[in-house]
Each structure stands twice: as C-alpha cells, then as structure tokens.
Short mmCIF file of C-alpha atoms in Angstrom, two decimals:
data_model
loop_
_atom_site.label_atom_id
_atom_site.label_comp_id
_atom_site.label_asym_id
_atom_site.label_seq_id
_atom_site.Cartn_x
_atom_site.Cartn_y
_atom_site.Cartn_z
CA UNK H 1 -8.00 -111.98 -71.83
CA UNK H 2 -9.04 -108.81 -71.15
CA UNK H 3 -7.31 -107.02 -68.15
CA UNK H 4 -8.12 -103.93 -66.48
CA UNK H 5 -5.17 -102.27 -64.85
CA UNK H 6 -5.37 -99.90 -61.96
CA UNK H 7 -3.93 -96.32 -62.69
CA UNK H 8 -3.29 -95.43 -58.92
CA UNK H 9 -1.40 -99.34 -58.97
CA UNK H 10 1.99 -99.07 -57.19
CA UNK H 11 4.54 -96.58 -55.18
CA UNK H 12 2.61 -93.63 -54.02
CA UNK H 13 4.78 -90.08 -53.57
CA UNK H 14 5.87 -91.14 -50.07
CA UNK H 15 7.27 -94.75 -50.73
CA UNK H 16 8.69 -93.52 -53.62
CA UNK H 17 10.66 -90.81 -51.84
CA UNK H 18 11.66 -93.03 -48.96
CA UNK H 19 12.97 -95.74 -51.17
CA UNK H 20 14.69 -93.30 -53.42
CA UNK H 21 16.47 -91.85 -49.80
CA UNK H 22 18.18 -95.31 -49.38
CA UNK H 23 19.30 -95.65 -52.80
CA UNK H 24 20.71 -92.62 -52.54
CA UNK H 25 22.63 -93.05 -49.12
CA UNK H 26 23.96 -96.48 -50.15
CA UNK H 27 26.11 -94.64 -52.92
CA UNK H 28 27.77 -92.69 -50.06
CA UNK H 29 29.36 -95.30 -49.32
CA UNK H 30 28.45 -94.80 -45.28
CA UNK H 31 26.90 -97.74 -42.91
CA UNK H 32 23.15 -97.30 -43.58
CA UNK H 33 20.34 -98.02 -41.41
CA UNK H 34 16.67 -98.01 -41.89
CA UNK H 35 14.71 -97.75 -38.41
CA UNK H 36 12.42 -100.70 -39.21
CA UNK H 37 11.86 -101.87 -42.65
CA UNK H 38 11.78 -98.81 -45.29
CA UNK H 39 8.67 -99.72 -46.50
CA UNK H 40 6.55 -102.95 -45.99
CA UNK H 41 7.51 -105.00 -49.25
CA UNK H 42 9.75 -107.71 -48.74
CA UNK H 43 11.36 -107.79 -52.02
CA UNK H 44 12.37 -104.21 -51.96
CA UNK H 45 14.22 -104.84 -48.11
CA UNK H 46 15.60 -107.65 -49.11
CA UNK H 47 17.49 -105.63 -52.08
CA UNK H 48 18.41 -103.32 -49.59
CA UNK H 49 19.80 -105.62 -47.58
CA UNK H 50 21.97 -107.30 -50.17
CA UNK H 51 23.61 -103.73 -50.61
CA UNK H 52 24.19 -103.57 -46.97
CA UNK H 53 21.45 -101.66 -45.61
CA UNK H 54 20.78 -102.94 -42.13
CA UNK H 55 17.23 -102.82 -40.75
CA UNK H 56 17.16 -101.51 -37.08
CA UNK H 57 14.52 -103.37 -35.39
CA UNK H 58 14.09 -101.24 -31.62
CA UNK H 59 15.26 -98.47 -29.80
CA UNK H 60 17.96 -100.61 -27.64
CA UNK H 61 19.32 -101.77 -31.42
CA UNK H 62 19.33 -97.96 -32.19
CA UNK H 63 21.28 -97.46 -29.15
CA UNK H 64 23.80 -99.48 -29.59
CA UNK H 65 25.26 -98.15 -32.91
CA UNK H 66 27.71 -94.85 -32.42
CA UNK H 67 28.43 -94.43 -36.41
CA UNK H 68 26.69 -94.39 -39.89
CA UNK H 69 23.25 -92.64 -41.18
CA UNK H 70 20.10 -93.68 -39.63
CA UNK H 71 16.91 -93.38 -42.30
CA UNK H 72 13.61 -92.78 -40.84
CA UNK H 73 10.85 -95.03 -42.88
CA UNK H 74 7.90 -93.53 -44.85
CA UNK H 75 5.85 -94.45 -42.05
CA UNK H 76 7.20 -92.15 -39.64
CA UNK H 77 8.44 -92.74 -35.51
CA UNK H 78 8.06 -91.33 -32.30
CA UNK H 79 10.03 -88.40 -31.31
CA UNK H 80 12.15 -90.35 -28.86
CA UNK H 81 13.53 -92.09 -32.30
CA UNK H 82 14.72 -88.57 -33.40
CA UNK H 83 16.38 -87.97 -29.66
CA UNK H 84 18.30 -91.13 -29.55
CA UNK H 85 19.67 -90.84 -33.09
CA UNK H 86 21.16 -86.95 -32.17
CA UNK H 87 22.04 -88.22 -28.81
CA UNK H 88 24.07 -91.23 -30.72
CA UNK H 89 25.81 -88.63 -32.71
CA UNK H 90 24.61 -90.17 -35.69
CA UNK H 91 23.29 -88.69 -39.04
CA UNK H 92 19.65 -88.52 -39.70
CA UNK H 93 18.08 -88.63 -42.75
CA UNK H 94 14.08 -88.20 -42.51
CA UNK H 95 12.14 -89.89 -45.22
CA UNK H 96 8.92 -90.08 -43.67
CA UNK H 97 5.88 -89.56 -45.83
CA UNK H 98 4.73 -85.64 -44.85
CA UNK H 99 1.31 -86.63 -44.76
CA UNK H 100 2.30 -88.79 -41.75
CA UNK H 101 4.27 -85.53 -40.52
CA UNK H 102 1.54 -83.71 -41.15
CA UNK H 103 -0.61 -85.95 -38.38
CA UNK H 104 2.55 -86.24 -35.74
CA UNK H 105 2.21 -82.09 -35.94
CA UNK H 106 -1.69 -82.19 -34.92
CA UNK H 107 -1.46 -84.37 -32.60
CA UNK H 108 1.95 -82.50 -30.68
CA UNK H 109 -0.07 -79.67 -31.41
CA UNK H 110 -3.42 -80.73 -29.76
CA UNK H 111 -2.59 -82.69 -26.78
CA UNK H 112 -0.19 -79.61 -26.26
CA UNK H 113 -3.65 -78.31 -25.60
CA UNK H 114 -4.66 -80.94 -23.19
CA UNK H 115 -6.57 -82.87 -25.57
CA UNK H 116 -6.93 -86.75 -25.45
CA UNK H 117 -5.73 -87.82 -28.98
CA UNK H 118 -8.02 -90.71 -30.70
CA UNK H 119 -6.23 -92.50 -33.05
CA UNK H 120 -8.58 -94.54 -36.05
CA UNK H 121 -6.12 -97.37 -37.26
CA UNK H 122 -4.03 -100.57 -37.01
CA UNK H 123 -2.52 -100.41 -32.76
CA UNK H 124 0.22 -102.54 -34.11
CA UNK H 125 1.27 -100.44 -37.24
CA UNK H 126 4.53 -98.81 -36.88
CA UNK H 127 2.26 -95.37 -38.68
CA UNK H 128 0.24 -95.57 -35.47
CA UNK H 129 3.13 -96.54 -32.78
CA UNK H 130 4.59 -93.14 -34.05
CA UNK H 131 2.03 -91.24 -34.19
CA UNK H 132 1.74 -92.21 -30.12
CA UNK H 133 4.90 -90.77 -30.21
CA UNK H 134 4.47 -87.30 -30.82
CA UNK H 135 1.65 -86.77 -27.92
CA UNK H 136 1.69 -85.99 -24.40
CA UNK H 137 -1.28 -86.60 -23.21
CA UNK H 138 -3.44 -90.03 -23.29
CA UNK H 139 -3.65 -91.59 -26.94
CA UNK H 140 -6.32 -94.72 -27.69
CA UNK H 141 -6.33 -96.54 -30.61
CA UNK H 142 -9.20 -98.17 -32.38
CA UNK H 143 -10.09 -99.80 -35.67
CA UNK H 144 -13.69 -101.60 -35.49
CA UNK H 145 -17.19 -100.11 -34.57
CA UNK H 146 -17.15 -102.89 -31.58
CA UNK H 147 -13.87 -101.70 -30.06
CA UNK H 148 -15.47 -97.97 -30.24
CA UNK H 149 -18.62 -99.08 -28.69
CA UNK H 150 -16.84 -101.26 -26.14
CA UNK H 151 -14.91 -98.30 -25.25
CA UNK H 152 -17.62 -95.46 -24.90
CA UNK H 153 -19.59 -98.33 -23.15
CA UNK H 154 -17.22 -98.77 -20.43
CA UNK H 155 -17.73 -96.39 -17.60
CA UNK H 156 -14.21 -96.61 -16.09
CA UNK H 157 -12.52 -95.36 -19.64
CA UNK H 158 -11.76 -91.94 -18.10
CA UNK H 159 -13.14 -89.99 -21.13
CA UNK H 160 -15.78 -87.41 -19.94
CA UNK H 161 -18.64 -86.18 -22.78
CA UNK H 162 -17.44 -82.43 -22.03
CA UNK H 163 -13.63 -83.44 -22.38
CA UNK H 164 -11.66 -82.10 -25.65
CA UNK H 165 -10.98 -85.48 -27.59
CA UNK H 166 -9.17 -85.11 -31.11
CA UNK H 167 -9.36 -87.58 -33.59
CA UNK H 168 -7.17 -88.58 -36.28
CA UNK H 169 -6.68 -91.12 -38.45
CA UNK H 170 -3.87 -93.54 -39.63
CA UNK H 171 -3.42 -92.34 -43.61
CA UNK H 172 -4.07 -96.00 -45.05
CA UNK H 173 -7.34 -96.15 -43.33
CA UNK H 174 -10.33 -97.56 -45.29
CA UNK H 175 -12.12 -93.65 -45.62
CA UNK H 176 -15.61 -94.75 -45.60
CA UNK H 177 -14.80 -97.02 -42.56
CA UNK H 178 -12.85 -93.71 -40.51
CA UNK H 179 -16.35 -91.68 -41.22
CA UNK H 180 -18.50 -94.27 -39.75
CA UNK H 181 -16.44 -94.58 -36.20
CA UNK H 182 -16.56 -90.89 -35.98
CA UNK H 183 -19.96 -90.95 -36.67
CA UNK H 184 -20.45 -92.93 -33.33
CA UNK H 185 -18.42 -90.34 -31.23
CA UNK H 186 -20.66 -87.30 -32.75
CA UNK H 187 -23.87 -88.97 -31.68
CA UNK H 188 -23.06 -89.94 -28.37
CA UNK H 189 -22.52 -86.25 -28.23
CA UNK H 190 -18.69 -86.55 -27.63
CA UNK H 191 -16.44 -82.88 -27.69
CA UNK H 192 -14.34 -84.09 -30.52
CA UNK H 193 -12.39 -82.29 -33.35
CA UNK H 194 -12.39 -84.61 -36.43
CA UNK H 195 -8.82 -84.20 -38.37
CA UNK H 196 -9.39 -86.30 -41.66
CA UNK H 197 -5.40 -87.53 -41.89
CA UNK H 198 -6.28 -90.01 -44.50
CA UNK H 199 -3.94 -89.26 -47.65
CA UNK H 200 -5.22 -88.82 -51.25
CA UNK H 201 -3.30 -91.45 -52.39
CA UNK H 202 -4.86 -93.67 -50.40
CA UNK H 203 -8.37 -92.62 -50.90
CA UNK H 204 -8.14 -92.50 -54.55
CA UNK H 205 -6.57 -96.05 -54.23
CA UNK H 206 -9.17 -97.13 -52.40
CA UNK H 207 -11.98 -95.71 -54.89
CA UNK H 208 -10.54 -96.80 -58.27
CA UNK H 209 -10.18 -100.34 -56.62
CA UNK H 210 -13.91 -100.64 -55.64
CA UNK H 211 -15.40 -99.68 -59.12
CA UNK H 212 -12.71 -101.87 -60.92
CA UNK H 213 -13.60 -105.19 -58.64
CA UNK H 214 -17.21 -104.41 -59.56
CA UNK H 215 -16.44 -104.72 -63.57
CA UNK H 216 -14.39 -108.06 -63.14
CA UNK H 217 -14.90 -111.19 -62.41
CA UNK H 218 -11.45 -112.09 -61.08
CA UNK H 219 -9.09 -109.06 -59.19
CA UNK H 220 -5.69 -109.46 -58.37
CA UNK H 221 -4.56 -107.03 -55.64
CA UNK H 222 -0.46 -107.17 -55.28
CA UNK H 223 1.61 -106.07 -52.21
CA UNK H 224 3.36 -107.16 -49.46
CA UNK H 225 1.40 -109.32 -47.02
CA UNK H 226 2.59 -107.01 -44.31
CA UNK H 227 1.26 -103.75 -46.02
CA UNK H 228 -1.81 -102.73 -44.52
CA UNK H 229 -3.19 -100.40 -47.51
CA UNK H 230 -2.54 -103.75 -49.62
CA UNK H 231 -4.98 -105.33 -47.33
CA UNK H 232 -7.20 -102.74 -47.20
CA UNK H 233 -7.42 -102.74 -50.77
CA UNK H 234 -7.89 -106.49 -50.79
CA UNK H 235 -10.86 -106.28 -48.19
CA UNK H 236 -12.59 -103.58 -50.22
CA UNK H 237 -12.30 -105.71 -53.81
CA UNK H 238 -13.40 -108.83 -52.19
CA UNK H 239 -16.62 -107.74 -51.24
CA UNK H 240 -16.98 -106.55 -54.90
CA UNK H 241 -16.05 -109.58 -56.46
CA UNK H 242 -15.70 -113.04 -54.45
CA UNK H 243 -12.53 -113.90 -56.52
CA UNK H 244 -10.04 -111.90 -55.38
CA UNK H 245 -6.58 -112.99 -54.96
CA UNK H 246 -3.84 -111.43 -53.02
CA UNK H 247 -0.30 -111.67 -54.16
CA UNK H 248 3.16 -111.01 -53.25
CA UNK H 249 4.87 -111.25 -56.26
CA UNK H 250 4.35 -113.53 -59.85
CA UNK H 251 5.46 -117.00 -58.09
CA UNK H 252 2.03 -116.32 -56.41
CA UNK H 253 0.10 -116.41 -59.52
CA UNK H 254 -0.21 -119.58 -61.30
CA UNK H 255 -2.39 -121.54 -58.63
CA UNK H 256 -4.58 -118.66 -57.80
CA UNK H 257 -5.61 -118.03 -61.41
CA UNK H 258 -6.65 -121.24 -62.65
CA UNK H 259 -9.98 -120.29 -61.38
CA UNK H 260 -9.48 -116.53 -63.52
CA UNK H 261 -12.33 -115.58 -65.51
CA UNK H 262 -12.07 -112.86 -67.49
CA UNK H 263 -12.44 -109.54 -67.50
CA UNK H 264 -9.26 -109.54 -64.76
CA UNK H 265 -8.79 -106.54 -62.60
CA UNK H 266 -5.38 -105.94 -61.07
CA UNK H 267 -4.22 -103.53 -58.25
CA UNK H 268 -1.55 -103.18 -55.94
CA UNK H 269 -0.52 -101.46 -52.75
CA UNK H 270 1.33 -98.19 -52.02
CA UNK H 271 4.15 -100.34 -51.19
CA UNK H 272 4.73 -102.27 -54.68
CA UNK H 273 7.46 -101.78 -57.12
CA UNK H 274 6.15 -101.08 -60.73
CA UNK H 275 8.26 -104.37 -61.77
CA UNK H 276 6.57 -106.70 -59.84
CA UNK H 277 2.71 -105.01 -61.60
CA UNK H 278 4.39 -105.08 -64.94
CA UNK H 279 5.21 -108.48 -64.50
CA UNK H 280 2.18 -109.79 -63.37
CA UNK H 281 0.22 -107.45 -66.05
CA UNK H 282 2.27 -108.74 -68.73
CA UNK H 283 1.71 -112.80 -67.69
CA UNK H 284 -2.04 -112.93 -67.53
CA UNK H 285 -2.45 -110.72 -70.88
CA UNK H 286 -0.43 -113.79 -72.15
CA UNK H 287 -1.26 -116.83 -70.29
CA UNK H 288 -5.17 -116.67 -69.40
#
C-alpha cells in the first residue's frame, strides 16, 4: 500500500522542550509537578505519572503543596500561577512554548494600554485561560463567525467602534479560519490591531495536511483526543477526503481501516510521540 507520511507529523519545538523539562527534573530526584497535564497526549502523562510526576489540576491544589518543583506546561498559565508558586516557596521551572510567551507579552503589553484584548480560539483551552491571565483589562474569546457576529450584533457588549480592541490568536488556530473572523471586525469598521500569534509549526502543519488529504483516499490523523491542533488537523483533512480517521494510538487502527483504500495519508498532532507515528506507519505499509 502506498502511504504518504507527513513531514511536519509529531512533537513540534515547544512539546518537545516541555516534555524534555520533565524528563529532566524526574532525574533530580525532587517531587515533580506539572500544572495541568504537560502536554495533551495521554500516553506521554501517563509515563510521567508512573515515574511520579504528579499533575496539579487548580490553583487551590497548587496551594496546598509547600515543597518540590512545579513545571509550567507548553501551553502556558496566567500570571497568578507564577505568584502562587514563588509565594509557596517552591521551584519553578517554565517550559511554556515562547510562542505562547510571546502572546501573554502583547497582550500585558496592550491592555497595559487600555486596550480590550480579543482572543480567536478554544474559551476552554488551558492556551487561552492563560492567555486571560496576563491582561488587565476586559478579554473575550471567540472561535466561530456566529459567536463574532452575535457579539458585534449585540448592542449591550460594551465595545464602542472608536475603542482600541487588540486581537490575538490562540497558536493552534486553523490560520485561514483566524483571517476570516478578523475580516468581520475590519469591515464593521472596528479600531483593532491584528497580532497574527498563530505559530509556524502550526501553520505549516496545517498546510502540508490539506494537500496530503487531497492526494489520498484514506488519512489517518494521530493525537490525543484532547489536543486541539490534532483536531484541527482532523477537521481540515476531512473536508479533503471523507475518510479520515482519528486515532489515539495503534489499538485504534484495525477497525477504522478496513474501509482503507489506498494511497493512505497519515498525520499527527503537535502533541504525538514519534513512536506512536512510527508504529502506525510501519503497520499499514504491512497490513493493508
């Protein structure tokens, strides 16, 4: 069978960073914490986890810990985080991806100005509950043209058409998707300044998974079913080609496929170890 294989497939530079972080740590020998899940894969936590690495779920969790290292995930938290862990006492190792730094510092730095902040993403993401974070004035979230509309629709949403509003964007946004909600602001002749915080990674990812659905007639994307670039990847393949399967890991293969027709395409989130691709690579080359 012939299978085309992603080349952006896999841990991006921030993952791979964080991940490395809590390797690293654990051989300290120190109690290690992760606030929230390192990265959204469930196989790669749940490693962790069987070398002691405890996942803390909240801030009153955070609280209640006076010893060990505390590891910020790739995706970043609020500044409070950072303010409880020194006020704890505890050691703080940052591994959040610094193209989500990169967005917590424009948006400190514009509402600093006064400006409203308008956040293009996923409200319940922990990316975007950090990114709130790190402003001090009013932050909305919003992922779908109707939620925009709704919202410049409704008279009593306190945003004036001469009021500063900046806009930024969570960094595993779909990019074509981000450019069409901004799009509405600009022509309702909104005052906004358009940051584009979507990473390269992810755009590339994005890109390379579009034209490869188009060649195939069966894509696999892999990643964790919490991962939200995995299911933006899976959104944009399946309306390339109408048989495209999302996986966790190889257990999820052998039902899904008996419908593969070749050429395959396979992709996989920001979030998934190159073990699990190789694996699932190396079974359809030999079984379909």
């Amino acid at each position: 069978m012939e299978v085309i294989m992603a080349k952006s497939a896999g841990f991006c530079f921030g993952v791979k960073r964080a991940v490395e972080s809590v390797y690293e740590q654990i051989e300290t020998g120190k109690k290690i914490y992760t606030f929230g899940p390192i990265i959204h894969n469930e196989e790669v936590v749940k490693d962790l986890e069987e070398k002691g690495v405890q996942v803390i779920e909240n801030m009153d969790e955070l609280g209640r810990i006076t010893e060990g290292t505390v590891i910020i995930r790739s995706h970043g938290v609020s500044k409070e985080v950072y303010e409880l862990i020194d006020k704890q006492g505890l050691e703080c190792v940052d591994a959040t991806c610094p193209f989500v730094k990169r967005i917590h510092r424009i948006v400190e730095k514009e509402s600093g100005e006064g400006k409203k902040i308008i956040i293009i993403g996923n409200p319940g993401h922990p990316e975007v509950e950090g990114i709130r974070g790190w402003a001090v004035t009013e932050t909305i979230v919003m992922e779908s043209e109707k939620e925009v509309e709704d919202f410049l629709n409704d008279k009593n949403n306190g945003v004036l058409k001469n009021e500063e509003l900046c806009i930024v964007s969570q960094t595993t946004f779909n990019y074509n998707k981000f450019k069409d909600l901004v799009e509405i602001f600009s022509k309702r002749g909104y005052n906004v300044s358009v940051v584009n915080t979507i990473c390269n990674a992810t755009e590339e990812r994005q890109t390379e998974a579009k034209q490869i659905a188009s060649q195939v007639q069966t894509m696999i994307v892999i990643g964790g079913t919490h991962s939200s670039n995995t299911r933006k990847l899976y959104e944009i393949c399946k309306k390339e080609c109408e048989n495209t399967h999302f996986i966790q890991t190889l257990d999820d293969l052998h039902l899904e496929l008996l419908k593969a027709a070749s050429p395959v395409g396979i992709t996989a989130g920001a979030s998934t170890p190159n073990n699990i691709i190789e694996e699932v690579q190396n079974y359809v080359r030999i079984n379909f």
